[in-house]
Coordinates of C-alpha atoms in Angstrom, one line a residue:
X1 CA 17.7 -6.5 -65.1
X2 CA 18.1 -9.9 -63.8
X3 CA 21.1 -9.1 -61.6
X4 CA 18.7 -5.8 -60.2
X5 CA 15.5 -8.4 -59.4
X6 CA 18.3 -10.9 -57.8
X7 CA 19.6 -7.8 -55.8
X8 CA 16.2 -6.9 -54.7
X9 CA 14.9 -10.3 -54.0
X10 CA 17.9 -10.7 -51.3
X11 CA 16.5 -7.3 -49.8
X12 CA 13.3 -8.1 -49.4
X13 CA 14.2 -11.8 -47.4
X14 CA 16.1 -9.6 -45.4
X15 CA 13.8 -7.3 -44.3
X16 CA 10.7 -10.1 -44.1
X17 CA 14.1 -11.9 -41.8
X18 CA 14.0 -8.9 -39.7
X19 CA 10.4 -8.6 -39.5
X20 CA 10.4 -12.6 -38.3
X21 CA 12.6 -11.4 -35.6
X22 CA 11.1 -9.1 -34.1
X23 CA 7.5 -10.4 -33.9
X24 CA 9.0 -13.6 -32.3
X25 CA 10.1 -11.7 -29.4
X26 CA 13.7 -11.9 -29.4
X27 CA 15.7 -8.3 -28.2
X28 CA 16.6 -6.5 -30.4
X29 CA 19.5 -3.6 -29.8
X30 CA 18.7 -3.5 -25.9
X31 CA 21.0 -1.4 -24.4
X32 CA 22.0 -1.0 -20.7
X33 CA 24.7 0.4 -18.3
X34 CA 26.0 -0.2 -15.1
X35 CA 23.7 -3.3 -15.3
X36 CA 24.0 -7.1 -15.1
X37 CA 21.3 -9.0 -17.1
X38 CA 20.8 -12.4 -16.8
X39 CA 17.7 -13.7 -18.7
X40 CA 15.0 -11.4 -17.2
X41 CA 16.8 -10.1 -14.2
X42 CA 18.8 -7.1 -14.2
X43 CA 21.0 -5.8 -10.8
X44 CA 22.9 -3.3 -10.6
X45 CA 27.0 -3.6 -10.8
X46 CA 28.2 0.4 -10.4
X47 CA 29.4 2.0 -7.3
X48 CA 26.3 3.6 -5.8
X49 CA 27.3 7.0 -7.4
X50 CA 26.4 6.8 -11.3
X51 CA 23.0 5.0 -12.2
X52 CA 22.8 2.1 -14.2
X53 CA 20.4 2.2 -17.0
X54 CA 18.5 -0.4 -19.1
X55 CA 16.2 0.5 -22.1
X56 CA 14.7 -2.3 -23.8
X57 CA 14.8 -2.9 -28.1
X58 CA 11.3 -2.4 -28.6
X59 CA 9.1 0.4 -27.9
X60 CA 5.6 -0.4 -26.7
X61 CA 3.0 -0.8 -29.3
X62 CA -0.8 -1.5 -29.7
X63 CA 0.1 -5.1 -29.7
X64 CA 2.1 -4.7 -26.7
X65 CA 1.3 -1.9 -24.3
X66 CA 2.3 -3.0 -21.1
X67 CA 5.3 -4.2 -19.0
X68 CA 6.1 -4.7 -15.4
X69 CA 9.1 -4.9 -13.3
X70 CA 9.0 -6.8 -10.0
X71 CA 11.5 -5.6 -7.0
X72 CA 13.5 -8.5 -6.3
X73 CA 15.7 -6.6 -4.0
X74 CA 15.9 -2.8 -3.1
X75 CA 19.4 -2.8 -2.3
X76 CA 20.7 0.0 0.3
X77 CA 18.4 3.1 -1.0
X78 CA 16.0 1.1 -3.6
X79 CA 16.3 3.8 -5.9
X80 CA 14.6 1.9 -8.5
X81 CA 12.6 3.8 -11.5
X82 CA 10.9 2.2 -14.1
X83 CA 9.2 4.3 -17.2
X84 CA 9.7 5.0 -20.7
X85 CA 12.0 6.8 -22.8
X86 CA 13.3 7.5 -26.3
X87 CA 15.2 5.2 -28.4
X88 CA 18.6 6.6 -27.7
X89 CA 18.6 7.7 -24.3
X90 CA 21.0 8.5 -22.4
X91 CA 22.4 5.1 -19.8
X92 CA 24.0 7.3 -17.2
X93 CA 20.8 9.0 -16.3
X94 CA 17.6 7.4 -14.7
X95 CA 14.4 7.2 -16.7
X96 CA 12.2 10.7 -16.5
X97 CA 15.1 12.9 -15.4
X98 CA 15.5 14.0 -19.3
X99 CA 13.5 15.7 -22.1
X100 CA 10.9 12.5 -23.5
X101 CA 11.1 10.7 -20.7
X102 CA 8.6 9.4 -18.0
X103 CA 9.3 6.8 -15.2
X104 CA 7.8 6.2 -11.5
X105 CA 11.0 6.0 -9.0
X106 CA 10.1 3.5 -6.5
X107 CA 12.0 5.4 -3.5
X108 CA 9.8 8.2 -2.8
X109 CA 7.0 7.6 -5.1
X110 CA 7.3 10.4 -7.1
X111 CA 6.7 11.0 -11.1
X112 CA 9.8 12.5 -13.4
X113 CA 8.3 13.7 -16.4
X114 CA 11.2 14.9 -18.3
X115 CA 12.9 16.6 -15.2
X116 CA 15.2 16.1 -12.6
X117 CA 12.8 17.3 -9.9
X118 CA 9.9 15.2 -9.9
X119 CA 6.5 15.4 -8.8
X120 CA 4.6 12.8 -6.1
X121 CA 2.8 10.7 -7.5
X122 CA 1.9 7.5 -5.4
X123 CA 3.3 5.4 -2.7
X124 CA 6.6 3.6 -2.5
X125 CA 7.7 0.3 -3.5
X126 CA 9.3 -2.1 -2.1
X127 CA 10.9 -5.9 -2.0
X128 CA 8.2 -8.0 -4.1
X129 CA 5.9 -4.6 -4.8
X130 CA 5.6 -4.9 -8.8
X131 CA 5.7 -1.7 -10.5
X132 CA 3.8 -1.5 -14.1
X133 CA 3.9 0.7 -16.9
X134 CA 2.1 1.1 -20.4
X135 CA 0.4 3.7 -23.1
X136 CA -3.2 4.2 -24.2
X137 CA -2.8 4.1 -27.7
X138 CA -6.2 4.5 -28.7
X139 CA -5.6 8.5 -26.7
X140 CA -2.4 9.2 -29.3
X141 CA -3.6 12.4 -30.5
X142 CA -1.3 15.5 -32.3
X143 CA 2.1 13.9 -30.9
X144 CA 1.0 13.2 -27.4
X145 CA 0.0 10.3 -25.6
X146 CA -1.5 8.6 -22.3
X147 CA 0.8 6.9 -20.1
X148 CA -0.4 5.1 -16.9
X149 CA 1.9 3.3 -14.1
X150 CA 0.5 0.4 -12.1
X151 CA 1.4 -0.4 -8.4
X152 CA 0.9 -4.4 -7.7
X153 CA -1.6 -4.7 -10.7
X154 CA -4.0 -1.5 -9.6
X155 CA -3.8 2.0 -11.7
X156 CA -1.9 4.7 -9.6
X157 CA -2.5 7.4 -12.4
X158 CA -1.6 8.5 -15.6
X159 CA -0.9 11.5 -17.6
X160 CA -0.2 13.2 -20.9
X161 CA 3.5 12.9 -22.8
X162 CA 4.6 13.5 -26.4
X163 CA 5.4 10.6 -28.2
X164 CA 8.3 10.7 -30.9
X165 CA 7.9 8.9 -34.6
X166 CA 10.2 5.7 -33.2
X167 CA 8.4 5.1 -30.1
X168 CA 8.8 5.3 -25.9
X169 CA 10.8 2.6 -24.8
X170 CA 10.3 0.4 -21.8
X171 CA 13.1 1.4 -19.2
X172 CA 14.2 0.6 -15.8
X173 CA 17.1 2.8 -13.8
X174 CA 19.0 1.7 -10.8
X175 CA 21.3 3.6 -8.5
X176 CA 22.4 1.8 -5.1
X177 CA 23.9 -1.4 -4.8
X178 CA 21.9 -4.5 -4.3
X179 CA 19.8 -3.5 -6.1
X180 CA 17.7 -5.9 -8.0
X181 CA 14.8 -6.3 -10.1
X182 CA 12.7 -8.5 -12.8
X183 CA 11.4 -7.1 -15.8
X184 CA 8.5 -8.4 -17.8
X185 CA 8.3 -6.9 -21.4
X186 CA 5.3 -9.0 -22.3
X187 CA 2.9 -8.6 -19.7
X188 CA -0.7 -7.7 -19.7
X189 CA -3.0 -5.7 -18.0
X190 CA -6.8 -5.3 -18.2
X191 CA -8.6 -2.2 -17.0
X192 CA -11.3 -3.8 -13.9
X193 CA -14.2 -2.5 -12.5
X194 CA -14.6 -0.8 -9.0
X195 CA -13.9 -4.1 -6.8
X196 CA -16.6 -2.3 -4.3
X197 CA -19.0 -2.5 -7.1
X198 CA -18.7 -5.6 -8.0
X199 CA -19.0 -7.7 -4.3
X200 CA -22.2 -8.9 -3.3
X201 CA -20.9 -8.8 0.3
X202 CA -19.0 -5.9 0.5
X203 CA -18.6 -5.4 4.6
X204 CA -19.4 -2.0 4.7
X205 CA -22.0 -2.8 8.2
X206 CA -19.3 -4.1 9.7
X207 CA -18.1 -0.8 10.3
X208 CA -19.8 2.2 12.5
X209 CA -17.2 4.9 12.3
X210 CA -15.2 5.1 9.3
X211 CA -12.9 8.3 8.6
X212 CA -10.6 9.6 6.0
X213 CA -11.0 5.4 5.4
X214 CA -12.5 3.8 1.9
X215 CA -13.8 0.3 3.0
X216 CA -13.6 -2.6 -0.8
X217 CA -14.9 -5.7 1.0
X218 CA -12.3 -6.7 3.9
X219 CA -9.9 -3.9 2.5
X220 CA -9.7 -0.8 4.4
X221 CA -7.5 2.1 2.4
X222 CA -6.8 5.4 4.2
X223 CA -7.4 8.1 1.7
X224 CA -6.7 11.2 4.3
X225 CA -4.5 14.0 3.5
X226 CA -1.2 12.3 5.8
X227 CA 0.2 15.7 7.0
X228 CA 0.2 15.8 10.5
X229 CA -0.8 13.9 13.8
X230 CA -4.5 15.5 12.9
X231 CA -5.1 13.2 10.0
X232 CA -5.9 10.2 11.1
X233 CA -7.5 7.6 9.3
X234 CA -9.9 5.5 11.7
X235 CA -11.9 2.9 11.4
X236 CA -13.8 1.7 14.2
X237 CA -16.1 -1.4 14.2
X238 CA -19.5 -1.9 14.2
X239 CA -19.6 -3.9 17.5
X240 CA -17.6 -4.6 20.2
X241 CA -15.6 -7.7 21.4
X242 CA -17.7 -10.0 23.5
X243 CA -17.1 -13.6 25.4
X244 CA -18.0 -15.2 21.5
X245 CA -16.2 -12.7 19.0
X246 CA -13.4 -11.5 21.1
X247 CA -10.2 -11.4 18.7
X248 CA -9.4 -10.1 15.6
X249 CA -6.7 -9.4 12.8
X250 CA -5.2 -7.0 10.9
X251 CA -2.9 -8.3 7.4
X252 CA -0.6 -4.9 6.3
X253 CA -1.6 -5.1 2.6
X254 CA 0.1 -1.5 1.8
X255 CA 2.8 -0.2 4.2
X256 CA 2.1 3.1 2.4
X257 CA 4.9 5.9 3.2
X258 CA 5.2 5.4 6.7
X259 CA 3.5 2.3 8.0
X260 CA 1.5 4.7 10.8
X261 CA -0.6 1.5 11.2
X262 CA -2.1 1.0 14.3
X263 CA -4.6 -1.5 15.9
X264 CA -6.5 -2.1 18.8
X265 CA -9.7 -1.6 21.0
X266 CA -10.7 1.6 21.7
X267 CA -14.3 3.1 23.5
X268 CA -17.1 3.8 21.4
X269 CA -16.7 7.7 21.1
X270 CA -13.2 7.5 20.5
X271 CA -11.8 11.0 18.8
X272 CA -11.6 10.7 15.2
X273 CA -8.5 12.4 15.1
X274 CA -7.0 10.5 17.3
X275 CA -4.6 6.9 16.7
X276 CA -6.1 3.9 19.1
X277 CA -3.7 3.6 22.2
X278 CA -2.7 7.6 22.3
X279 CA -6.2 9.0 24.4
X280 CA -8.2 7.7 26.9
X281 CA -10.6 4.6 27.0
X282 CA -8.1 2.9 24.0
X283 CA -5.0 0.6 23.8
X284 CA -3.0 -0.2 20.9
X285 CA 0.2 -2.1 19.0
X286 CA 1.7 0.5 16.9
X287 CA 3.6 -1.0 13.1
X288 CA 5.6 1.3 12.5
X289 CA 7.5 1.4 15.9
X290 CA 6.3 -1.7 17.9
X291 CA 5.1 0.0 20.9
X292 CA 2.1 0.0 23.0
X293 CA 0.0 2.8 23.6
X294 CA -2.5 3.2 26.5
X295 CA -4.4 6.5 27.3
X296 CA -1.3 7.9 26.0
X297 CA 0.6 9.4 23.4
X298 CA 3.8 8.3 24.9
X299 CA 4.3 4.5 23.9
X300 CA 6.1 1.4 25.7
X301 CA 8.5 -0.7 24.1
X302 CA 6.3 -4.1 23.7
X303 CA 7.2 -6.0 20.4
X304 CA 9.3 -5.9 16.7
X305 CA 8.0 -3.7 14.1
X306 CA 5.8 -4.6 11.2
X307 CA 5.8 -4.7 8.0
X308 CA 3.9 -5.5 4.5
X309 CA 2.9 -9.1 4.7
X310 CA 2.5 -8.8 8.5
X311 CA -0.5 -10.2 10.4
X312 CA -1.4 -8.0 13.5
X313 CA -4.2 -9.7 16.4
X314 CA -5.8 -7.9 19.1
X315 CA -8.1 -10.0 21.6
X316 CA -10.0 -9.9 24.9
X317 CA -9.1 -12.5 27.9
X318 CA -12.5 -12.2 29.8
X319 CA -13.1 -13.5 33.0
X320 CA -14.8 -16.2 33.5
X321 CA -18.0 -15.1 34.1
X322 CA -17.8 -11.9 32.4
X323 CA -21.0 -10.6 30.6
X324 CA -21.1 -7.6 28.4
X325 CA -24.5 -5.5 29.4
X326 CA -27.1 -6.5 25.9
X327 CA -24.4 -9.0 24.9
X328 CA -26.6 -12.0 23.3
X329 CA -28.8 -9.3 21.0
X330 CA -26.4 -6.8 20.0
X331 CA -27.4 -6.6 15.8
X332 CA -27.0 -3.3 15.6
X333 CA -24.4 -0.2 16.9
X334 CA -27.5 2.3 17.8
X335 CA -29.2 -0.6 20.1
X336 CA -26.4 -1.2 23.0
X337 CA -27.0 0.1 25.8
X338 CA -25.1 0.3 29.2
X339 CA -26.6 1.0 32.7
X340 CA -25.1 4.1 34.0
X341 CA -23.0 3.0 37.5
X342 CA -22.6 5.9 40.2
X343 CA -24.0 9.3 39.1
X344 CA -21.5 11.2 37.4
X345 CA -18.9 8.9 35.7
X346 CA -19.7 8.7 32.7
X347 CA -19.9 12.4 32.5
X348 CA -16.3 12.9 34.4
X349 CA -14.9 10.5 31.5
X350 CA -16.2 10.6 28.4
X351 CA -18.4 14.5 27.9
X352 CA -14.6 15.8 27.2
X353 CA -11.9 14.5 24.4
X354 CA -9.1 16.7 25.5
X355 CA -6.1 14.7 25.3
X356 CA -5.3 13.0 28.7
X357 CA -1.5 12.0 29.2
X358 CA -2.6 9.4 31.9
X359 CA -5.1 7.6 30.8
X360 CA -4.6 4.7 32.9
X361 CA -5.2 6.5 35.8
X362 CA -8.5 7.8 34.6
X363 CA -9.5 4.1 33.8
X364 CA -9.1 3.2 37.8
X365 CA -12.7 5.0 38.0
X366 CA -14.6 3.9 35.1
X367 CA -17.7 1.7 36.0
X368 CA -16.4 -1.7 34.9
X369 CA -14.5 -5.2 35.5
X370 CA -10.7 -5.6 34.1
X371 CA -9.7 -7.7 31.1
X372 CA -6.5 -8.4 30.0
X373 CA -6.0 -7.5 26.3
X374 CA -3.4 -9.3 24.1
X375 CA -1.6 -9.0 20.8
X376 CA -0.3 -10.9 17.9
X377 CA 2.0 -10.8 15.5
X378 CA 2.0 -13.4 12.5
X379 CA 0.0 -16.2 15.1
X380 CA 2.4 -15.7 17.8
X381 CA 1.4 -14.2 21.6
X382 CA 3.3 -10.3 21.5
X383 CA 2.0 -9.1 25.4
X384 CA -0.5 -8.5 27.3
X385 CA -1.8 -5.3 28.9
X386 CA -4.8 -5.0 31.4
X387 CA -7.5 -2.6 31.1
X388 CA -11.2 -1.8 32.6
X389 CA -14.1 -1.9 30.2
X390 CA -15.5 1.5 29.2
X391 CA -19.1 2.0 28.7
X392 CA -20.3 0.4 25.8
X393 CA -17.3 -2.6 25.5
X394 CA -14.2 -2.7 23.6
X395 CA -14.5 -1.8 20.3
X396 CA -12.2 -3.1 17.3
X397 CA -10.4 0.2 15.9
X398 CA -7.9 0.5 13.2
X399 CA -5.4 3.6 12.8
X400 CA -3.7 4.9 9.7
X401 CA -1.7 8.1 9.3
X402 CA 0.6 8.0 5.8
X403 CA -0.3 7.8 1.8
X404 CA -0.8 4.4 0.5
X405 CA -1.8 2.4 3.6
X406 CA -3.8 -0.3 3.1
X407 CA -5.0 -3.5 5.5
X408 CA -6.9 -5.9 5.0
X409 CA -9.3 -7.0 8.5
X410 CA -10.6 -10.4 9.7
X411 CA -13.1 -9.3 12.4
X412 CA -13.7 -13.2 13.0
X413 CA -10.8 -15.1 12.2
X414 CA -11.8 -17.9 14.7
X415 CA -14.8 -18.6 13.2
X416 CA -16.3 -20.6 10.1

């Protein structure tokens, strides 16, 4: 008897040993492929044509539901996924491509629930974009959970997968070298309230046209369908530049699919299906391409390309003694007013929003004194371009055309 109690006094250290590891943290039976890992960074060491595979030692739990991987690098196709899968899955295959499995791939932004083929899902990631994932254990009902991804901290969606008896399994899956990423397996995540709700100030009169556009405080997010050249996403302000507020900015929170960003001025009745610059009575600096458009959809070369973390400006150069008919009372779009000029104009230019090809010569006419618009990129002077004023003044107009675009606008950046 003694030597049995001895014998079973040694197993039960061992397992209360075992125990002590794992609630300290420490990894236990991680496995990966293909991968380097140093400390909390993994990167990917194959030859761009089998994927590297990492799944971590513990599956999520009630305690810890959450974990997030940052981009540190996409490499040359950023085929990054990040998701969870079973204890013994398979390291030459990324997460969500087999049976159990569930991951977000960062190149496409499409789900794989447990197929090769995978569904979209939200935007793509890139450098510095951090891509979460966790469960909602108290949903665990007949073998099935909730799983939910994150995209920079904010819910992209979620949906139903079985759950096996040991667990899903934080895992991240690389395929192109370069590639690079940081993985957090303790971090936390708390559901928040609508951020529109919740702002005393939230901007929404600082806007008179808003399309296919949800405005959260200085954060415009274009919510339209992305298909074709017909969906634009506009957002027009409330009132126009004058001689006090006569510049503005644009910060590219989200470069979304495409980066179909576009900003600018653009007349008061400007076509809501239309991009600023591309019909007549507008001019605008294109992201995704870095040309100017004019009263045309045909653009000019004019400066680089931008990207997420970019700060866009658009501004007026008036003359000297340039006064905007009603500028000094303008609080409100419905109360500007313009004095017609020679019978007719207005009527030739503006009763019809057919596209015009050359919309600078239809500008020649227009009732109205030049000003020389300008652009910025990150604070420094892009061009300029000279236009007339249309009736009613220059209005500040933003332009988005692709899934997951999102900007954040500074109507008055010179002031306070």
């Amino acid at each position: 008897m003694d030597d049995i109690n001895v014998l079973h006094h040694r197993c039960l250290l061992n397992l209360r040993r075992r125990i002590r590891d794992i609630g300290d943290g420490r990894p236990a039976q991680e496995r990966y492929m293909r991968l380097q890992k140093d400390g909390d960074t993994l990167s990917y060491q194959g030859n761009s044509e089998e994927v590297g595979c990492y799944v971590a030692g513990h599956p999520l739990s009630k305690g810890n539901c959450y974990f997030e991987v940052t981009i540190v690098d996409t490499g040359v196709r950023g085929t990054i996924a990040v998701g969870l899968v079973p204890k013994f899955y398979r390291l030459d295959h990324q997460p969500g491509w087999l049976p159990y499995s569930v991951a977000y791939h960062a190149d496409n932004g499409k789900l794989y629930n447990g197929n090769p083929v995978g569904q979209q899902f939200g935007p793509k990631c890139a450098r510095g974009d951090r891509i979460g994932c966790g469960i909602h254990f108290e949903n665990i009902k007949a073998g099935f959970t909730i799983v939910f991804f994150t995209k920079n901290g904010k819910e992209v969606g979620s949906l139903e997968v079985p759950i096996s008896a040991e667990g899903l399994f934080p895992a991240v899956g690389m395929h192109s070298m370069g590639e690079e990423v940081k993985v957090d397996l303790q971090a936390e995540w708390f559901l928040e309230e609508d951020e529109s709700m919740m702002m005393v100030d939230s901007h929404e009169d600082d806007w008179g046209r808003l399309f296919d556009v949800r405005v959260s405080g200085t954060l415009l997010e274009y919510v339209g369908k992305g298909k074709s050249i017909m969906d634009v996403g506009l957002a027009q302000a409330r009132q126009p530049l004058t001689t006090r507020c006569h510049y503005y900015e644009v910060e590219i929170v989200d470069a979304g699919e495409k980066c179909y960003i576009a900003l600018g001025l653009a007349r008061r009745d400007y076509p809501r299906n239309r991009h600023p610059g591309w019909s007549r009575g507008s001019v605008a600096y294109h992201a995704d391409d870095g040309k100017i458009f004019h009263g045309s959809g045909v653009g000019d070369a004019f400066g680089p390309r931008c990207f997420k973390g970019d700060i866009m400006g658009c501004g007026i150069m008036f003359p000297r003694d340039y006064i905007l008919e009603g500028e000094g009372d303008i609080d409100d779009w419905d109360r500007l007013e313009v004095r017609p000029g020679h019978a007719g104009v207005q009527n030739v230019l503006y009763l019809n929003d057919d596209e015009e090809e050359d919309g600078e010569e239809l500008e020649q006419g227009q009732e109205g004194r030049n000003v020389t618009v300008f652009f910025t990129r990150n604070g420094k002077l892009m061009g300029r371009r000279e236009m007339r004023v249309p009736p009613g003044g220059l209005y500040p107009t933003v332009g988005m055309l692709s899934s997951g675009e999102k900007v954040k606008v500074d109507l008055h950046p010179l002031s306070g």
